[in-house]
Short mmCIF file of C-alpha atoms and ligand atoms in Angstrom, two decimals:
data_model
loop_
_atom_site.label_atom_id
_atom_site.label_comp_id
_atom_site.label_asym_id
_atom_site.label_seq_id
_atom_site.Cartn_x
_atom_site.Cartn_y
_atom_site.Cartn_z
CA UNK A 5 13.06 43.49 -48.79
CA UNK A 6 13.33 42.10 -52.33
CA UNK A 7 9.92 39.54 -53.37
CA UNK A 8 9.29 37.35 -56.04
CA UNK A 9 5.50 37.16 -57.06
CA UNK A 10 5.30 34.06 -59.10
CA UNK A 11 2.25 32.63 -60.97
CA UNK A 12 0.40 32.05 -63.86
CA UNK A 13 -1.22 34.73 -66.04
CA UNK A 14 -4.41 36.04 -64.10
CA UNK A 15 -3.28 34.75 -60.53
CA UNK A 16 -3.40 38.42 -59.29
CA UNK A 17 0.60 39.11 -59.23
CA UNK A 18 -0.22 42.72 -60.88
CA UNK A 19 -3.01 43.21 -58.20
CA UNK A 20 -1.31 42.26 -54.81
CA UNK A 21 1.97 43.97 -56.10
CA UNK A 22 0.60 47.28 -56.51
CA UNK A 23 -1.31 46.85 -53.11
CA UNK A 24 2.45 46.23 -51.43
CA UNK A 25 3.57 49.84 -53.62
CA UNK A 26 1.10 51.62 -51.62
CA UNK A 27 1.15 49.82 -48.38
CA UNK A 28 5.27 49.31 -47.78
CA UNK A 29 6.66 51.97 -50.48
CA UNK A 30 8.28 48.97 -52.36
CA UNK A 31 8.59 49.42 -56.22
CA UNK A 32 7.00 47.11 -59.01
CA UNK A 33 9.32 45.70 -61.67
CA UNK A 34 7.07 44.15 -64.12
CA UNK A 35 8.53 42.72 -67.34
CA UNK A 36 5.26 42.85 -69.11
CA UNK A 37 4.54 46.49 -68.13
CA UNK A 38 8.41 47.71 -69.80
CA UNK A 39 7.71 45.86 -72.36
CA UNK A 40 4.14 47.29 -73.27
CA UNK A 41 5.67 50.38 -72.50
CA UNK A 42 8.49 49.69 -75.11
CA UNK A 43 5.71 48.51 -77.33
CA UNK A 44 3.70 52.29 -77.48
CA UNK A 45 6.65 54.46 -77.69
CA UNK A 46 7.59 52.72 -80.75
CA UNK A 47 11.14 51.87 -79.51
CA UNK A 48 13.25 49.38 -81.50
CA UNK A 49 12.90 46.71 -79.20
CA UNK A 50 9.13 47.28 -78.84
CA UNK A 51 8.58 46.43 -82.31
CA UNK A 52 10.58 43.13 -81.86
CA UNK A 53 8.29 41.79 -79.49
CA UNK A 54 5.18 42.97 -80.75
CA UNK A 55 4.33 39.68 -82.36
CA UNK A 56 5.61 37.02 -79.34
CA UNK A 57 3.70 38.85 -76.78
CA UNK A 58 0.52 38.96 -79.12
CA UNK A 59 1.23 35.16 -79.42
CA UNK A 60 1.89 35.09 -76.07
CA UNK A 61 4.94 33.44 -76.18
CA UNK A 62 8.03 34.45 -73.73
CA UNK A 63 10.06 36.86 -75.19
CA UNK A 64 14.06 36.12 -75.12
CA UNK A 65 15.79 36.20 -71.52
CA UNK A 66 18.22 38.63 -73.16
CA UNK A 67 15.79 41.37 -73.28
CA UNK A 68 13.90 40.96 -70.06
CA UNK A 69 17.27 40.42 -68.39
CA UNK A 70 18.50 43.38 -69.87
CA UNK A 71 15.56 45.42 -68.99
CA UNK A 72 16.11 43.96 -65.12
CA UNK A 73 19.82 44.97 -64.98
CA UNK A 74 18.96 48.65 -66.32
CA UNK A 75 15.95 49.15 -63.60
CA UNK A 76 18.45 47.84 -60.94
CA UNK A 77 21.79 49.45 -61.66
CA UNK A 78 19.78 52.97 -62.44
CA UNK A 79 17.19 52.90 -59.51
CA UNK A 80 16.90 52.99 -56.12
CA UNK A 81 14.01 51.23 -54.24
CA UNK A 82 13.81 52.13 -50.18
CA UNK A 83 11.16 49.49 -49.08
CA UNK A 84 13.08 47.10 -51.53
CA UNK A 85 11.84 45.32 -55.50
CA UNK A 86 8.88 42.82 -56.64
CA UNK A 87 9.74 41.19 -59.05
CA UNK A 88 5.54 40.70 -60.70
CA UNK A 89 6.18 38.18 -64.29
CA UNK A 90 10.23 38.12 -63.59
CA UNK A 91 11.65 35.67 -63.87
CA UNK A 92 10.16 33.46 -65.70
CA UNK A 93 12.53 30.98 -66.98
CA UNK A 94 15.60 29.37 -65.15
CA UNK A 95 18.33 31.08 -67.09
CA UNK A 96 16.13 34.19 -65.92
CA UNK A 97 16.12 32.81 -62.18
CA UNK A 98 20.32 32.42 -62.24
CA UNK A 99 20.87 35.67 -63.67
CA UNK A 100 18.67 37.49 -60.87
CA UNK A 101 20.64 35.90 -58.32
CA UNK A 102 23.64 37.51 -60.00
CA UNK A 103 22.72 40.61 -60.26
CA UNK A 104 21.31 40.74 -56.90
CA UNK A 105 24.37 39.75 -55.19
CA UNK A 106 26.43 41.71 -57.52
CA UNK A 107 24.46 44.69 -55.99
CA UNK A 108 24.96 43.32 -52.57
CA UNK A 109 21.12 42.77 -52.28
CA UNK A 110 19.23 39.47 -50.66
CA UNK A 111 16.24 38.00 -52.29
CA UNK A 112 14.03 37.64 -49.35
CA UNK A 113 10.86 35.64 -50.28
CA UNK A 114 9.44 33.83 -53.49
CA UNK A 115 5.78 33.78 -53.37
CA UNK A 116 3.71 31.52 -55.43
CA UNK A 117 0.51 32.56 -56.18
CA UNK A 118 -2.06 29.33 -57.12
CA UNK A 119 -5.11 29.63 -59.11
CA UNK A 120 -6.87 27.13 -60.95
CA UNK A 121 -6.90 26.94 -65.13
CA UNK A 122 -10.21 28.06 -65.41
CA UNK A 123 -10.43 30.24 -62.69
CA UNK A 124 -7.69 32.00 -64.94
CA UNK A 125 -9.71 31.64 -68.04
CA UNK A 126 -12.41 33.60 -66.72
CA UNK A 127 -10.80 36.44 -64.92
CA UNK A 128 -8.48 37.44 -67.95
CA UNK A 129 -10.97 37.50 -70.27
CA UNK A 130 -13.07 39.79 -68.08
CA UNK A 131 -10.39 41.92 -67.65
CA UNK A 132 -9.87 45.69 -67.80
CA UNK A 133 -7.39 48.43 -67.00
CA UNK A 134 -6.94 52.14 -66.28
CA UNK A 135 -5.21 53.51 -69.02
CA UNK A 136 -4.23 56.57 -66.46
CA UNK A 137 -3.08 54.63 -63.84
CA UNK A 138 -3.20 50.61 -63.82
CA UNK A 139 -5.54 49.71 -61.51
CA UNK A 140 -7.18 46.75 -62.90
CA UNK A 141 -10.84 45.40 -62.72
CA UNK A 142 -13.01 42.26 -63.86
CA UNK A 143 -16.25 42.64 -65.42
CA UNK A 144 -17.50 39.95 -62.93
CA UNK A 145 -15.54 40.57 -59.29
CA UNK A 146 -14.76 44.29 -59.49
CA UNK A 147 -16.19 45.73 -61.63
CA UNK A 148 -15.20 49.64 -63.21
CA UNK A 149 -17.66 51.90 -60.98
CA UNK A 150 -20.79 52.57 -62.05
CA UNK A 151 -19.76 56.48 -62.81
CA UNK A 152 -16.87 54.71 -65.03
CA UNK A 153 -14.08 56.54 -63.36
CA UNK A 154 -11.28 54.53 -62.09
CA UNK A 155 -11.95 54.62 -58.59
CA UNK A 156 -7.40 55.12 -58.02
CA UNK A 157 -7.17 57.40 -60.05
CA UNK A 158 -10.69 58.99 -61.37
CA UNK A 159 -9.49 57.99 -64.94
CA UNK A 160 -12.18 57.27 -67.95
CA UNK A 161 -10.62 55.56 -70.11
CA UNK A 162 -10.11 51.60 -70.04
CA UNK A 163 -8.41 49.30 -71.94
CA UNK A 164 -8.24 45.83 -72.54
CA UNK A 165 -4.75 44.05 -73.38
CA UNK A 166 -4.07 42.39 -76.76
CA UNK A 167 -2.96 39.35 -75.41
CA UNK A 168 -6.19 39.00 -73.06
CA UNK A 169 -8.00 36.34 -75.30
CA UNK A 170 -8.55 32.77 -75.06
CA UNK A 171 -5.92 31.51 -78.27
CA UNK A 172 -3.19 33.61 -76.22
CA UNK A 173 -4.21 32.79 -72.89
CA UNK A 174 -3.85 29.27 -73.86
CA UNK A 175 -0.09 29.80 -75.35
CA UNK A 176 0.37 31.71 -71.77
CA UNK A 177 -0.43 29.03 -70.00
CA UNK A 178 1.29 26.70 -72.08
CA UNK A 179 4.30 28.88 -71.79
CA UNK A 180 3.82 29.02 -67.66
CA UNK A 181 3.65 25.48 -67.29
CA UNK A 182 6.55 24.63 -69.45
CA UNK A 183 9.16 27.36 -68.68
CA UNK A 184 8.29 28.97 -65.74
CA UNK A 185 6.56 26.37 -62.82
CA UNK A 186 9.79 24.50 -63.06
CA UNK A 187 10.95 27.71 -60.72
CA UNK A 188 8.61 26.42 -58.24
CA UNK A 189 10.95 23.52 -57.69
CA UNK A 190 14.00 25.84 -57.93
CA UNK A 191 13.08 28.57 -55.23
CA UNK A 192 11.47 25.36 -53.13
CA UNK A 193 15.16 24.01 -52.99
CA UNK A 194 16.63 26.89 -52.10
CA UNK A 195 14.52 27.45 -49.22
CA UNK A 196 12.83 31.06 -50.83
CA UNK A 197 9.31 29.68 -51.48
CA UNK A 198 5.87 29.91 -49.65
CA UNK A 199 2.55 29.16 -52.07
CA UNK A 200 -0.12 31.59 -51.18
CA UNK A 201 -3.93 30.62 -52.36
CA UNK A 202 -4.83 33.08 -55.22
CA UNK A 203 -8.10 32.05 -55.42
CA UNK A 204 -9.58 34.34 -52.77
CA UNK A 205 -10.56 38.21 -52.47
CA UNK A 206 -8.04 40.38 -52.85
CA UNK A 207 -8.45 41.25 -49.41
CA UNK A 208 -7.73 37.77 -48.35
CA UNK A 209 -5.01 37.25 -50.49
CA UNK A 210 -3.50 40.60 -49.48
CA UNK A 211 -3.92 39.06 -45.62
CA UNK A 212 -1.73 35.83 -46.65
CA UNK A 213 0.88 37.68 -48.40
CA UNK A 214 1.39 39.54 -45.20
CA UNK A 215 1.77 36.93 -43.05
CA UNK A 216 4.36 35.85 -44.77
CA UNK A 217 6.47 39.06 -45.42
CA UNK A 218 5.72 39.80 -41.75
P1 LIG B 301 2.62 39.90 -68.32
O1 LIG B 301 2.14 41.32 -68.31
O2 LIG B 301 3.56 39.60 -67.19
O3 LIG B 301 1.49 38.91 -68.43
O4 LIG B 301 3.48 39.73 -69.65
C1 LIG B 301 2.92 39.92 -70.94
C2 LIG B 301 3.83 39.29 -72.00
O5 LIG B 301 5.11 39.93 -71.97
C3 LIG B 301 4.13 37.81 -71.80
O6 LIG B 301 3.11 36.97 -72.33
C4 LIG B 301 5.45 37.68 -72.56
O7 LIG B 301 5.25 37.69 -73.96
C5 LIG B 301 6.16 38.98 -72.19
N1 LIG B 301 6.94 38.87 -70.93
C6 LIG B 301 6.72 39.53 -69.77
N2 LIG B 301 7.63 39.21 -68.83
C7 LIG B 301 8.46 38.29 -69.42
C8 LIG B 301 9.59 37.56 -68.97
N3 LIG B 301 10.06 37.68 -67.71
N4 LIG B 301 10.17 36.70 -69.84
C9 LIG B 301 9.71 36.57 -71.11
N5 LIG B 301 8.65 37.21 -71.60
C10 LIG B 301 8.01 38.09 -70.77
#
């Protein structure tokens, strides 16, 4: 089974996707993780789009495609893909269809994930991550345990992202509503969308997400 999380910055794509890792063996594909990655080994590209992620403007389809096509020509995935911040334009949308059906694969659910702008406001700027393993927390709703190891992974050390503050959260958003709700629309029409209500627990959100993948 091949998903589509889709929502703004902060909705909690990151957090339900790597709750579906563990739970149906599926594998994350998240443009912004490659690209961080790309960013601190110092590759070529990572240096290119240093500066429009720190804006937090999109960076070209051309590179997030590209980085698509290599993770699905090169790797397998038995429980199947999420797709968590991909795509997120409509030239990004087509050329997933492609590829999918070039590689005789289905895309089998688009979910949109709905929070409110302020609601997002406050969760990224509380937010933290594992720098061992991922797992992200909020200073407010979850926070890191009181021992400060990552309670995945017993990791110590946390970090916050560059782009997790207010001028680039508002470009983010800016950049969400302009290039990539009009997907909503698209996936609607083709019949691949349910809208899930991000605003709840993880647990509950986790609950609705199953319900729909079945
Ligand atoms: P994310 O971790 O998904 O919030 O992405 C962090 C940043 O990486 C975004 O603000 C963009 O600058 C860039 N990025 C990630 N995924 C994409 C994508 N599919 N298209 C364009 N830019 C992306």
């Amino acid at each position: 089974m091949n998903i589509i999380l889709l929502g703004p910055p902060g909705a909690g794509k990151g957090t339900q996707a790597r709750r579906l890792v563990d739970e149906r063996n599926m594998v994350q594909l998240s443009t912004g993780d490659m690209l961080r990655a790309a960013r601190t080994s110092g590759t070529e590209m990572g240096k290119i789009v240093a500066d429009v992620m720190d804006r937090g403007d999109l960076v070209t389809d051309e590179i997030v495609i590209g980085l698509i096509r290599e993770q699905l020509t090169t790797g397998g995935a038995e429980g199947g893909y999420i797709f968590d911040g991909f795509p997120r334009t409509l030239a990004q949308a087509d050329a997933l269809g492609n590829l999918l059906s070039e590689l005789n694969e289905t895309l089998d659910a688009v979910i949109e994930m709905s929070v409110d702008d302020d609601v997002l406001v406050a969760r990224i700027t509380a937010r933290s991550t594992c720098a061992s393993c991922g797992e992200v927390y909020n200073d407010i709703t979850k926070p890191v345990p009181a021992d400060g190891k990552c309670s995945n992974c017993g990791g110590t050390e946390f970090t916050r992202r560059a782009d997790d503050n207010e001028d680039s959260l508002r470009t983010r958003l800016m950049a969400y509503y302009k290039q990539t709700s009009p997907l909503i629309g698209y996936y609607y029409a083709k019949g691949d969308l349910t809208s899930v209500n991000g605003l709840g627990e993880i647990d509950e959100v986790a609950a609705e997400i199953k319900a729909v993948l079945g």
